[in-house]
PDB file of C-alpha atoms in Angstrom:
ATOM      1  CA  MET A1193      51.639   0.256 -80.303  1.00 42.00           C
ATOM      2  CA  ASN A1194      48.565   2.164 -79.196  1.00 49.00           C
ATOM      3  CA  ASN A1195      47.977   4.917 -81.546  1.00 51.00           C
ATOM      4  CA  SER A1196      46.849   7.252 -79.371  1.00 51.00           C
ATOM      5  CA  SER A1197      51.068   7.174 -78.131  1.00 60.00           C
ATOM      6  CA  LEU A1198      52.453   7.659 -81.221  1.00 76.00           C
ATOM      7  CA  ILE A1199      53.570  11.217 -82.320  1.00 89.00           C
ATOM      8  CA  PRO A1200      51.204  12.827 -85.567  1.00 92.00           C
ATOM      9  CA  GLU A1201      52.840  12.554 -88.630  1.00 96.00           C
ATOM     10  CA  LYS A1202      52.054  14.511 -91.842  1.00 96.00           C
ATOM     11  CA  VAL A1203      51.296  12.820 -94.892  1.00 98.00           C
ATOM     12  CA  PRO A1204      53.814  14.553 -97.666  1.00 98.00           C
ATOM     13  CA  GLU A1205      51.423  14.176-100.647  1.00 98.00           C
ATOM     14  CA  LEU A1206      47.949  15.793 -98.363  1.00 98.00           C
ATOM     15  CA  TRP A1207      50.114  18.086 -96.527  1.00 97.00           C
ATOM     16  CA  PHE A1208      49.055  21.256 -99.101  1.00 95.00           C
ATOM     17  CA  THR A1209      50.355  24.261 -97.411  1.00 92.00           C
ATOM     18  CA  ASP A1210      47.891  27.178 -98.010  1.00 91.00           C
ATOM     19  CA  ALA A1211      44.887  24.219 -97.052  1.00 94.00           C
ATOM     20  CA  ASP A1212      42.974  25.516 -93.769  1.00 91.00           C
ATOM     21  CA  VAL A1213      41.787  22.384 -91.734  1.00 94.00           C
ATOM     22  CA  VAL A1214      43.776  19.643 -90.508  1.00 94.00           C
ATOM     23  CA  PHE A1215      42.227  16.296 -89.766  1.00 96.00           C
ATOM     24  CA  GLN A1216      43.581  13.180 -87.624  1.00 96.00           C
ATOM     25  CA  ALA A1217      43.527  10.073 -88.204  1.00 97.00           C
ATOM     26  CA  GLY A1218      45.545   7.849 -85.566  1.00 95.00           C
ATOM     27  CA  SER A1219      48.794   8.641 -85.454  1.00 96.00           C
ATOM     28  CA  LYS A1220      47.819  10.442 -89.153  1.00 97.00           C
ATOM     29  CA  LEU A1221      47.681  14.198 -90.066  1.00 97.00           C
ATOM     30  CA  PHE A1222      46.451  15.559 -93.330  1.00 98.00           C
ATOM     31  CA  ARG A1223      46.114  19.192 -94.038  1.00 96.00           C
ATOM     32  CA  VAL A1224      43.241  20.047 -96.847  1.00 97.00           C
ATOM     33  CA  HIS A1225      40.994  21.829 -97.912  1.00 96.00           C
ATOM     34  CA  ARG A1226      37.562  22.620 -96.717  1.00 95.00           C
ATOM     35  CA  SER A1227      36.219  24.287 -99.891  1.00 96.00           C
ATOM     36  CA  ILE A1228      36.648  21.226-101.972  1.00 97.00           C
ATOM     37  CA  LEU A1229      35.301  18.723 -99.792  1.00 97.00           C
ATOM     38  CA  SER A1230      32.494  20.365 -98.628  1.00 96.00           C
ATOM     39  CA  ALA A1231      32.181  20.266-102.556  1.00 97.00           C
ATOM     40  CA  ARG A1232      31.908  17.114-102.904  1.00 97.00           C
ATOM     41  CA  SER A1233      30.294  15.679 -99.952  1.00 97.00           C
ATOM     42  CA  THR A1234      27.136  16.880 -98.416  1.00 94.00           C
ATOM     43  CA  ILE A1235      28.498  15.194 -94.992  1.00 96.00           C
ATOM     44  CA  PHE A1236      31.682  17.484 -94.748  1.00 95.00           C
ATOM     45  CA  ASN A1237      29.331  20.656 -95.557  1.00 94.00           C
ATOM     46  CA  ASP A1238      27.594  20.179 -92.773  1.00 92.00           C
ATOM     47  CA  MET A1239      30.271  18.974 -90.572  1.00 89.00           C
ATOM     48  CA  PHE A1240      31.903  22.366 -91.635  1.00 89.00           C
ATOM     49  CA  SER A1241      28.691  24.780 -90.803  1.00 86.00           C
ATOM     50  CA  VAL A1242      28.820  24.507 -87.154  1.00 77.00           C
ATOM     51  CA  PRO A1243      31.641  24.154 -83.967  1.00 69.00           C
ATOM     52  CA  HIS A1244      32.669  20.668 -84.189  1.00 59.00           C
ATOM     53  CA  PRO A1245      33.241  19.198 -80.353  1.00 60.00           C
ATOM     54  CA  ASP A1246      36.261  17.143 -81.424  1.00 55.00           C
ATOM     55  CA  SER A1247      37.966  20.333 -83.534  1.00 57.00           C
ATOM     56  CA  ASP A1248      41.011  22.895 -82.101  1.00 60.00           C
ATOM     57  CA  ARG A1249      41.504  26.516 -84.161  1.00 56.00           C
ATOM     58  CA  ILE A1250      45.902  26.138 -84.310  1.00 54.00           C
ATOM     59  CA  VAL A1251      47.941  28.922 -85.685  1.00 48.00           C
ATOM     60  CA  ASP A1252      51.350  28.010 -87.632  1.00 56.00           C
ATOM     61  CA  ALA A1253      54.385  29.466 -89.383  1.00 46.00           C
ATOM     62  CA  ASP A1254      51.853  28.144 -92.910  1.00 57.00           C
ATOM     63  CA  GLY A1255      48.492  30.340 -90.769  1.00 57.00           C
ATOM     64  CA  SER A1256      45.642  29.067 -89.365  1.00 74.00           C
ATOM     65  CA  TYR A1257      43.811  26.084 -89.316  1.00 84.00           C
ATOM     66  CA  THR A1258      40.872  24.254 -88.055  1.00 89.00           C
ATOM     67  CA  HIS A1259      42.581  20.253 -86.510  1.00 90.00           C
ATOM     68  CA  ILE A1260      39.747  17.906 -86.505  1.00 91.00           C
ATOM     69  CA  HIS A1261      40.278  13.972 -85.096  1.00 93.00           C
ATOM     70  CA  LEU A1262      38.025  11.714 -87.265  1.00 95.00           C
ATOM     71  CA  PRO A1263      37.667   8.042 -85.767  1.00 95.00           C
ATOM     72  CA  ASP A1264      38.484   6.839 -89.505  1.00 97.00           C
ATOM     73  CA  ASP A1265      41.110   4.273 -89.915  1.00 97.00           C
ATOM     74  CA  ALA A1266      44.213   6.489 -90.560  1.00 98.00           C
ATOM     75  CA  ILE A1267      44.884   3.921 -94.540  1.00 98.00           C
ATOM     76  CA  ASP A1268      40.673   4.549 -95.029  1.00 98.00           C
ATOM     77  CA  VAL A1269      41.392   8.651 -94.405  1.00 99.00           C
ATOM     78  CA  HIS A1270      44.971   8.186 -97.280  1.00 99.00           C
ATOM     79  CA  HIS A1271      43.305   6.594 -99.735  1.00 99.00           C
ATOM     80  CA  PHE A1272      39.727   8.424 -99.506  1.00 99.00           C
ATOM     81  CA  PHE A1273      42.053  11.427 -99.308  1.00 99.00           C
ATOM     82  CA  LEU A1274      43.963  10.856-102.390  1.00 99.00           C
ATOM     83  CA  ALA A1275      40.836   9.828-104.744  1.00 98.00           C
ATOM     84  CA  ILE A1276      39.389  13.562-103.673  1.00 98.00           C
ATOM     85  CA  PHE A1277      42.778  15.408-104.345  1.00 98.00           C
ATOM     86  CA  ASP A1278      44.392  13.618-106.493  1.00 97.00           C
ATOM     87  CA  ALA A1279      42.720  12.968-110.060  1.00 94.00           C
ATOM     88  CA  SER A1280      44.940  10.869-110.992  1.00 96.00           C
ATOM     89  CA  TYR A1281      45.277   8.152-108.399  1.00 97.00           C
ATOM     90  CA  PHE A1282      41.608   6.735-108.308  1.00 98.00           C
ATOM     91  CA  GLU A1283      40.486   6.583-111.994  1.00 98.00           C
ATOM     92  CA  PRO A1284      37.254   4.320-113.096  1.00 97.00           C
ATOM     93  CA  PRO A1285      37.768   1.048-114.826  1.00 95.00           C
ATOM     94  CA  PRO A1286      39.176  -0.366-116.985  1.00 94.00           C
ATOM     95  CA  SER A1287      42.679   1.317-114.859  1.00 94.00           C
ATOM     96  CA  ASP A1288      43.114  -1.663-112.312  1.00 92.00           C
ATOM     97  CA  GLN A1289      42.737  -0.190-108.973  1.00 94.00           C
ATOM     98  CA  PRO A1290      43.733  -2.792-105.680  1.00 94.00           C
ATOM     99  CA  THR A1291      41.281  -4.325-103.731  1.00 95.00           C
ATOM    100  CA  SER A1292      41.779  -2.732-100.698  1.00 96.00           C
ATOM    101  CA  VAL A1293      42.501   0.376-102.091  1.00 97.00           C
ATOM    102  CA  VAL A1294      38.777  -0.014-103.453  1.00 98.00           C
ATOM    103  CA  VAL A1295      37.086  -0.667-100.131  1.00 98.00           C
ATOM    104  CA  SER A1296      38.924   1.415 -98.513  1.00 98.00           C
ATOM    105  CA  ILE A1297      37.828   4.056-100.898  1.00 99.00           C
ATOM    106  CA  LEU A1298      34.088   2.755-100.748  1.00 98.00           C
ATOM    107  CA  ARG A1299      34.208   2.593 -97.210  1.00 98.00           C
ATOM    108  CA  LEU A1300      34.464   6.156 -96.668  1.00 98.00           C
ATOM    109  CA  ALA A1301      32.657   7.266 -99.668  1.00 98.00           C
ATOM    110  CA  HIS A1302      29.384   6.213 -98.768  1.00 98.00           C
ATOM    111  CA  LYS A1303      29.507   6.697 -94.626  1.00 98.00           C
ATOM    112  CA  TYR A1304      30.368  10.758 -95.881  1.00 98.00           C
ATOM    113  CA  ASP A1305      28.646  11.375 -98.908  1.00 97.00           C
ATOM    114  CA  VAL A1306      30.997  11.132-101.778  1.00 98.00           C
ATOM    115  CA  VAL A1307      28.347   9.402-104.356  1.00 96.00           C
ATOM    116  CA  PHE A1308      30.928   9.796-107.269  1.00 96.00           C
ATOM    117  CA  LEU A1309      33.729   8.357-105.314  1.00 98.00           C
ATOM    118  CA  LYS A1310      31.213   5.734-104.379  1.00 97.00           C
ATOM    119  CA  ARG A1311      30.267   4.979-107.582  1.00 97.00           C
ATOM    120  CA  ARG A1312      33.578   4.627-109.299  1.00 98.00           C
ATOM    121  CA  ALA A1313      33.663   2.620-106.506  1.00 98.00           C
ATOM    122  CA  VAL A1314      31.733   0.206-106.526  1.00 98.00           C
ATOM    123  CA  ALA A1315      32.166  -0.039-110.883  1.00 97.00           C
ATOM    124  CA  HIS A1316      35.752  -1.258-109.593  1.00 97.00           C
ATOM    125  CA  LEU A1317      33.819  -4.105-107.281  1.00 98.00           C
ATOM    126  CA  ASN A1318      31.950  -4.812-110.246  1.00 97.00           C
ATOM    127  CA  VAL A1319      35.054  -6.383-112.289  1.00 96.00           C
ATOM    128  CA  LEU A1320      36.409  -7.894-109.002  1.00 96.00           C
ATOM    129  CA  PHE A1321      32.959  -9.850-108.423  1.00 97.00           C
ATOM    130  CA  PRO A1322      31.873 -10.411-111.293  1.00 97.00           C
ATOM    131  CA  THR A1323      28.205 -11.879-112.077  1.00 98.00           C
ATOM    132  CA  GLU A1324      29.054 -14.300-114.672  1.00 98.00           C
ATOM    133  CA  TRP A1325      30.964 -17.331-113.992  1.00 98.00           C
ATOM    134  CA  ASP A1326      33.583 -17.225-117.286  1.00 98.00           C
ATOM    135  CA  GLY A1327      34.462 -13.528-115.429  1.00 96.00           C
ATOM    136  CA  LEU A1328      35.209 -14.914-111.826  1.00 96.00           C
ATOM    137  CA  TRP A1329      37.206 -18.090-113.232  1.00 96.00           C
ATOM    138  CA  LYS A1330      39.739 -16.025-115.523  1.00 94.00           C
ATOM    139  CA  LEU A1331      40.082 -14.096-112.262  1.00 92.00           C
ATOM    140  CA  MET A1332      40.995 -17.435-110.025  1.00 91.00           C
ATOM    141  CA  ILE A1333      42.913 -19.298-113.129  1.00 88.00           C
ATOM    142  CA  GLU A1334      45.490 -16.503-113.267  1.00 84.00           C
ATOM    143  CA  ASN A1335      45.289 -15.895-109.148  1.00 76.00           C
ATOM    144  CA  ASP A1336      44.255 -12.193-110.266  1.00 71.00           C
ATOM    145  CA  HIS A1337      41.400 -12.894-107.526  1.00 68.00           C
ATOM    146  CA  THR A1338      41.183 -10.382-104.138  1.00 81.00           C
ATOM    147  CA  THR A1339      42.709 -11.274-100.525  1.00 92.00           C
ATOM    148  CA  ALA A1340      40.629 -13.241 -97.681  1.00 95.00           C
ATOM    149  CA  ALA A1341      40.367  -9.869 -95.694  1.00 96.00           C
ATOM    150  CA  ASP A1342      39.309  -7.640 -98.442  1.00 96.00           C
ATOM    151  CA  ASN A1343      36.419 -10.876 -99.206  1.00 97.00           C
ATOM    152  CA  LEU A1344      35.732 -10.587 -95.221  1.00 98.00           C
ATOM    153  CA  SER A1345      35.259  -6.870 -95.472  1.00 97.00           C
ATOM    154  CA  LEU A1346      32.915  -7.565 -97.570  1.00 98.00           C
ATOM    155  CA  LEU A1347      29.994  -9.258 -96.474  1.00 98.00           C
ATOM    156  CA  GLU A1348      29.781  -5.835 -93.621  1.00 97.00           C
ATOM    157  CA  LEU A1349      30.173  -3.127 -96.096  1.00 98.00           C
ATOM    158  CA  ALA A1350      28.324  -5.023 -99.101  1.00 98.00           C
ATOM    159  CA  PRO A1351      25.131  -4.843 -97.276  1.00 97.00           C
ATOM    160  CA  ALA A1352      25.407  -1.084 -95.408  1.00 96.00           C
ATOM    161  CA  ILE A1353      25.724  -0.475 -99.502  1.00 96.00           C
ATOM    162  CA  GLU A1354      23.217  -2.156-101.170  1.00 97.00           C
ATOM    163  CA  ILE A1355      25.198  -4.073-103.935  1.00 98.00           C
ATOM    164  CA  PRO A1356      23.939  -7.943-103.114  1.00 98.00           C
ATOM    165  CA  TRP A1357      25.483  -8.852-106.895  1.00 98.00           C
ATOM    166  CA  VAL A1358      28.977  -8.761-105.265  1.00 98.00           C
ATOM    167  CA  LEU A1359      28.395 -11.124-102.766  1.00 99.00           C
ATOM    168  CA  PRO A1360      27.931 -14.793-104.699  1.00 98.00           C
ATOM    169  CA  ALA A1361      31.611 -14.099-105.828  1.00 98.00           C
ATOM    170  CA  VAL A1362      32.788 -13.164-102.012  1.00 98.00           C
ATOM    171  CA  HIS A1363      31.475 -16.289-100.743  1.00 98.00           C
ATOM    172  CA  PHE A1364      32.824 -18.270-103.988  1.00 97.00           C
ATOM    173  CA  LEU A1365      36.353 -17.156-102.827  1.00 96.00           C
ATOM    174  CA  LEU A1366      36.277 -17.606 -99.768  1.00 96.00           C
ATOM    175  CA  ALA A1367      34.862 -21.054 -99.835  1.00 95.00           C
ATOM    176  CA  THR A1368      37.762 -21.988-101.440  1.00 92.00           C
ATOM    177  CA  THR A1369      40.010 -19.945 -98.770  1.00 92.00           C
ATOM    178  CA  SER A1370      41.841 -21.833 -95.864  1.00 91.00           C
ATOM    179  CA  ILE A1371      39.402 -21.618 -92.876  1.00 94.00           C
ATOM    180  CA  ASN A1372      42.734 -21.764 -90.673  1.00 95.00           C
ATOM    181  CA  LEU A1373      44.018 -18.423 -92.810  1.00 95.00           C
ATOM    182  CA  ILE A1374      40.382 -16.865 -92.711  1.00 97.00           C
ATOM    183  CA  PHE A1375      40.173 -17.517 -88.322  1.00 98.00           C
ATOM    184  CA  ASN A1376      43.628 -16.174 -88.339  1.00 98.00           C
ATOM    185  CA  LEU A1377      42.586 -12.831 -90.097  1.00 97.00           C
ATOM    186  CA  GLU A1378      42.424  -8.968 -87.964  1.00 97.00           C
ATOM    187  CA  ALA A1379      39.324  -8.781 -90.971  1.00 97.00           C
ATOM    188  CA  TRP A1380      37.165 -11.728 -89.556  1.00 98.00           C
ATOM    189  CA  ASN A1381      37.867 -10.503 -85.873  1.00 97.00           C
ATOM    190  CA  LEU A1382      36.460  -6.673 -86.800  1.00 96.00           C
ATOM    191  CA  LEU A1383      33.466  -9.090 -88.480  1.00 98.00           C
ATOM    192  CA  GLU A1384      30.836  -8.367 -85.562  1.00 98.00           C
ATOM    193  CA  ALA A1385      29.168 -12.617 -83.704  1.00 98.00           C
ATOM    194  CA  SER A1386      26.299 -12.372 -86.212  1.00 98.00           C
ATOM    195  CA  ILE A1387      27.865 -12.096 -89.404  1.00 98.00           C
ATOM    196  CA  GLN A1388      31.166 -14.582 -88.711  1.00 99.00           C
ATOM    197  CA  ARG A1389      28.307 -17.182 -88.111  1.00 98.00           C
ATOM    198  CA  ASN A1390      25.977 -16.321 -91.350  1.00 98.00           C
ATOM    199  CA  CYS A1391      29.561 -16.043 -93.537  1.00 98.00           C
ATOM    200  CA  LEU A1392      30.717 -19.694 -91.430  1.00 98.00           C
ATOM    201  CA  ILE A1393      26.850 -21.313 -92.947  1.00 98.00           C
ATOM    202  CA  LYS A1394      27.160 -20.326 -96.433  1.00 98.00           C
ATOM    203  CA  ARG A1395      31.119 -21.414 -96.882  1.00 97.00           C
ATOM    204  CA  GLU A1396      29.698 -24.511 -95.360  1.00 96.00           C
ATOM    205  CA  ASN A1397      27.233 -24.663 -98.567  1.00 97.00           C
ATOM    206  CA  CYS A1398      29.223 -23.437-101.069  1.00 97.00           C
ATOM    207  CA  MET A1399      31.688 -25.887-100.260  1.00 95.00           C
ATOM    208  CA  SER A1400      28.753 -28.751 -99.244  1.00 95.00           C
ATOM    209  CA  GLU A1401      28.074 -28.385-102.983  1.00 96.00           C
ATOM    210  CA  LEU A1402      31.411 -28.350-104.452  1.00 94.00           C
ATOM    211  CA  ALA A1403      32.165 -31.360-102.960  1.00 92.00           C
ATOM    212  CA  VAL A1404      29.123 -32.294-105.002  1.00 94.00           C
ATOM    213  CA  SER A1405      30.162 -31.204-108.426  1.00 95.00           C
ATOM    214  CA  SER A1406      33.064 -32.179-107.531  1.00 93.00           C
ATOM    215  CA  ARG A1407      32.881 -35.723-107.484  1.00 93.00           C
ATOM    216  CA  TRP A1408      34.738 -36.405-110.623  1.00 94.00           C
ATOM    217  CA  ILE A1409      38.144 -35.851-108.441  1.00 92.00           C
ATOM    218  CA  TRP A1410      37.975 -38.819-107.479  1.00 92.00           C
ATOM    219  CA  SER A1411      38.142 -40.903-110.402  1.00 92.00           C
ATOM    220  CA  HIS A1412      40.263 -38.333-112.189  1.00 93.00           C
ATOM    221  CA  THR A1413      43.043 -39.430-114.180  1.00 93.00           C
ATOM    222  CA  THR A1414      46.243 -37.718-116.231  1.00 94.00           C
ATOM    223  CA  ALA A1415      45.701 -37.031-119.611  1.00 95.00           C
ATOM    224  CA  PRO A1416      46.319 -39.800-121.962  1.00 94.00           C
ATOM    225  CA  SER A1417      49.141 -37.105-123.514  1.00 96.00           C
ATOM    226  CA  CYS A1418      50.266 -36.434-119.915  1.00 96.00           C
ATOM    227  CA  LEU A1419      53.873 -35.179-120.671  1.00 96.00           C
ATOM    228  CA  SER A1420      54.827 -35.964-116.548  1.00 96.00           C
ATOM    229  CA  VAL A1421      52.835 -39.136-115.678  1.00 96.00           C
ATOM    230  CA  GLY A1422      55.055 -39.329-112.403  1.00 96.00           C
ATOM    231  CA  THR A1423      54.739 -36.386-111.304  1.00 96.00           C
ATOM    232  CA  CYS A1424      51.142 -35.209-111.984  1.00 96.00           C
ATOM    233  CA  THR A1425      49.990 -38.912-110.631  1.00 96.00           C
ATOM    234  CA  ASN A1426      51.821 -37.622-107.353  1.00 95.00           C
ATOM    235  CA  ILE A1427      50.237 -34.354-107.675  1.00 94.00           C
ATOM    236  CA  LEU A1428      46.428 -35.938-108.014  1.00 94.00           C
ATOM    237  CA  GLY A1429      47.108 -38.126-105.759  1.00 93.00           C
ATOM    238  CA  LEU A1430      47.885 -35.040-102.839  1.00 91.00           C
ATOM    239  CA  ILE A1431      44.562 -33.348-104.046  1.00 90.00           C
ATOM    240  CA  GLN A1432      42.032 -36.259-103.099  1.00 88.00           C
ATOM    241  CA  LYS A1433      44.012 -36.977 -99.939  1.00 83.00           C
ATOM    242  CA  MET A1434      43.538 -33.303 -98.384  1.00 78.00           C
ATOM    243  CA  SER A1435      39.987 -33.412-100.944  1.00 67.00           C
ATOM    244  CA  GLY A1436      40.624 -29.914-102.115  1.00 76.00           C
ATOM    245  CA  ILE A1437      40.996 -29.434-105.430  1.00 89.00           C
ATOM    246  CA  TRP A1438      39.149 -25.499-105.439  1.00 90.00           C
ATOM    247  CA  LYS A1439      41.942 -24.653-102.768  1.00 85.00           C
ATOM    248  CA  VAL A1440      44.605 -25.223-105.455  1.00 87.00           C
ATOM    249  CA  VAL A1441      42.364 -23.930-109.079  1.00 90.00           C
ATOM    250  CA  SER A1442      44.835 -20.949-109.510  1.00 89.00           C
ATOM    251  CA  ASP A1443      48.656 -23.707-108.713  1.00 90.00           C
ATOM    252  CA  ILE A1444      46.469 -26.156-110.694  1.00 93.00           C
ATOM    253  CA  PRO A1445      49.113 -24.949-114.377  1.00 92.00           C
ATOM    254  CA  SER A1446      52.150 -25.307-112.441  1.00 92.00           C
ATOM    255  CA  VAL A1447      51.857 -28.478-110.459  1.00 93.00           C
ATOM    256  CA  PHE A1448      50.388 -30.799-113.809  1.00 96.00           C
ATOM    257  CA  CYS A1449      52.120 -31.000-117.841  1.00 96.00           C
ATOM    258  CA  LYS A1450      50.646 -28.976-119.622  1.00 96.00           C
ATOM    259  CA  LYS A1451      48.223 -31.740-120.937  1.00 96.00           C
ATOM    260  CA  CYS A1452      47.188 -33.112-117.445  1.00 97.00           C
ATOM    261  CA  SER A1453      46.066 -28.800-116.629  1.00 96.00           C
ATOM    262  CA  LYS A1454      43.712 -28.752-119.316  1.00 96.00           C
ATOM    263  CA  THR A1455      41.476 -31.452-118.288  1.00 96.00           C
ATOM    264  CA  THR A1456      41.756 -30.642-114.961  1.00 96.00           C
ATOM    265  CA  GLN A1457      40.938 -26.762-115.902  1.00 96.00           C
ATOM    266  CA  ALA A1458      38.022 -28.299-117.572  1.00 96.00           C
ATOM    267  CA  LYS A1459      36.627 -30.560-115.175  1.00 95.00           C
ATOM    268  CA  CYS A1460      37.070 -27.895-112.723  1.00 96.00           C
ATOM    269  CA  TYR A1461      34.915 -25.269-114.850  1.00 97.00           C
ATOM    270  CA  THR A1462      32.371 -27.081-115.437  1.00 97.00           C
ATOM    271  CA  SER A1463      31.505 -28.977-111.588  1.00 96.00           C
ATOM    272  CA  GLY A1464      32.046 -24.847-110.743  1.00 97.00           C
ATOM    273  CA  ALA A1465      29.802 -23.199-113.131  1.00 98.00           C
ATOM    274  CA  GLN A1466      27.212 -26.008-111.847  1.00 97.00           C
ATOM    275  CA  VAL A1467      27.381 -24.482-108.076  1.00 98.00           C
ATOM    276  CA  TRP A1468      27.827 -20.860-109.552  1.00 98.00           C
ATOM    277  CA  ASP A1469      24.481 -21.141-111.712  1.00 98.00           C
ATOM    278  CA  GLY A1470      22.655 -21.949-107.725  1.00 98.00           C
ATOM    279  CA  LEU A1471      24.854 -19.707-105.939  1.00 98.00           C
ATOM    280  CA  PRO A1472      23.026 -16.958-105.193  1.00 98.00           C
ATOM    281  CA  LYS A1473      19.422 -18.789-104.025  1.00 98.00           C
ATOM    282  CA  LEU A1474      22.013 -20.580-101.605  1.00 97.00           C
ATOM    283  CA  ILE A1475      23.250 -17.907 -99.760  1.00 98.00           C
ATOM    284  CA  GLY A1476      19.901 -16.225 -99.376  1.00 97.00           C
ATOM    285  CA  LEU A1477      20.355 -13.722-102.178  1.00 98.00           C
ATOM    286  CA  GLY A1478      17.332 -14.720-104.502  1.00 97.00           C
ATOM    287  CA  SER A1479      18.678 -15.108-108.348  1.00 98.00           C
ATOM    288  CA  TRP A1480      20.496 -13.952-110.887  1.00 98.00           C
ATOM    289  CA  GLU A1481      18.233 -12.063-112.119  1.00 98.00           C
ATOM    290  CA  ASP A1482      17.291 -10.398-109.113  1.00 97.00           C
ATOM    291  CA  LEU A1483      20.748  -9.218-108.811  1.00 98.00           C
ATOM    292  CA  ASN A1484      22.079  -8.287-112.298  1.00 97.00           C
ATOM    293  CA  SER A1485      17.795  -5.987-112.359  1.00 97.00           C
ATOM    294  CA  ALA A1486      19.744  -4.533-108.672  1.00 97.00           C
ATOM    295  CA  LYS A1487      22.787  -4.108-110.469  1.00 97.00           C
ATOM    296  CA  LYS A1488      21.421  -2.315-113.654  1.00 96.00           C
ATOM    297  CA  SER A1489      19.227  -0.364-111.400  1.00 94.00           C
ATOM    298  CA  PHE A1490      22.438   1.098-109.567  1.00 92.00           C
ATOM    299  CA  ASP A1491      24.317   1.621-112.258  1.00 81.00           C
ATOM    300  CA  ASN A1492      21.723   3.757-113.894  1.00 76.00           C
TER     301      ASN A1492
END
């Protein structure tokens, strides 16, 4: 159903009865304080300084307010406004934040020039998409990395915001993601054709390098002290047949015995590190030195 045909719905936690402006995004309504938005955002400050073509003056039981339509996604606006009006909602690292929330807030913090939120969101991305192999490896084996949809969104957002150092991790994760899954995501369909094309080229390059560095899989055997030879041998055969050790790397502890899991993860770690070292150049981003320098400059 088209959002335009839905009855607008108030968002309770972002409906302040003493506030003087109501934003509508999709079918969601947010009644908030323009003074706070003006103080946080130069864009909103400018918006309130001149008559807005998509605004109406409305009077209800709680007083008068200005009604403004926003072109942004309602979910993005929800997270963005909560981050502004609820100080506990989006705290800086080391607090954990879902990547989808970080991306939503970053997208609108950049668009509406809310500097403190932009910097906080980037700080979270630095944790979620590290520039050190040990950091990404830890996230991968703990199955604590981001979703493919989040990664695809960053293909467009990261260059726009000039945070290229998150992209090696993004491309590495996409290279280990099923192409069928990628093609079936709405986030893929929303990307421009040029971004899709570049993504596929870089994904293929990453996969080729991973295939070369992971040739050990063809001669890999169960550990000498394997605790379940039959099961581990069968699983290893399936992985060799599908040539997909990197697509199941986070599942290694659950499909192999403890001994085989340890030896297999060790080989994955080493072969992944080989690709990681040259990944920035492989995807056209220069060197790790360049990326870490840009990251340091942003932090300062």
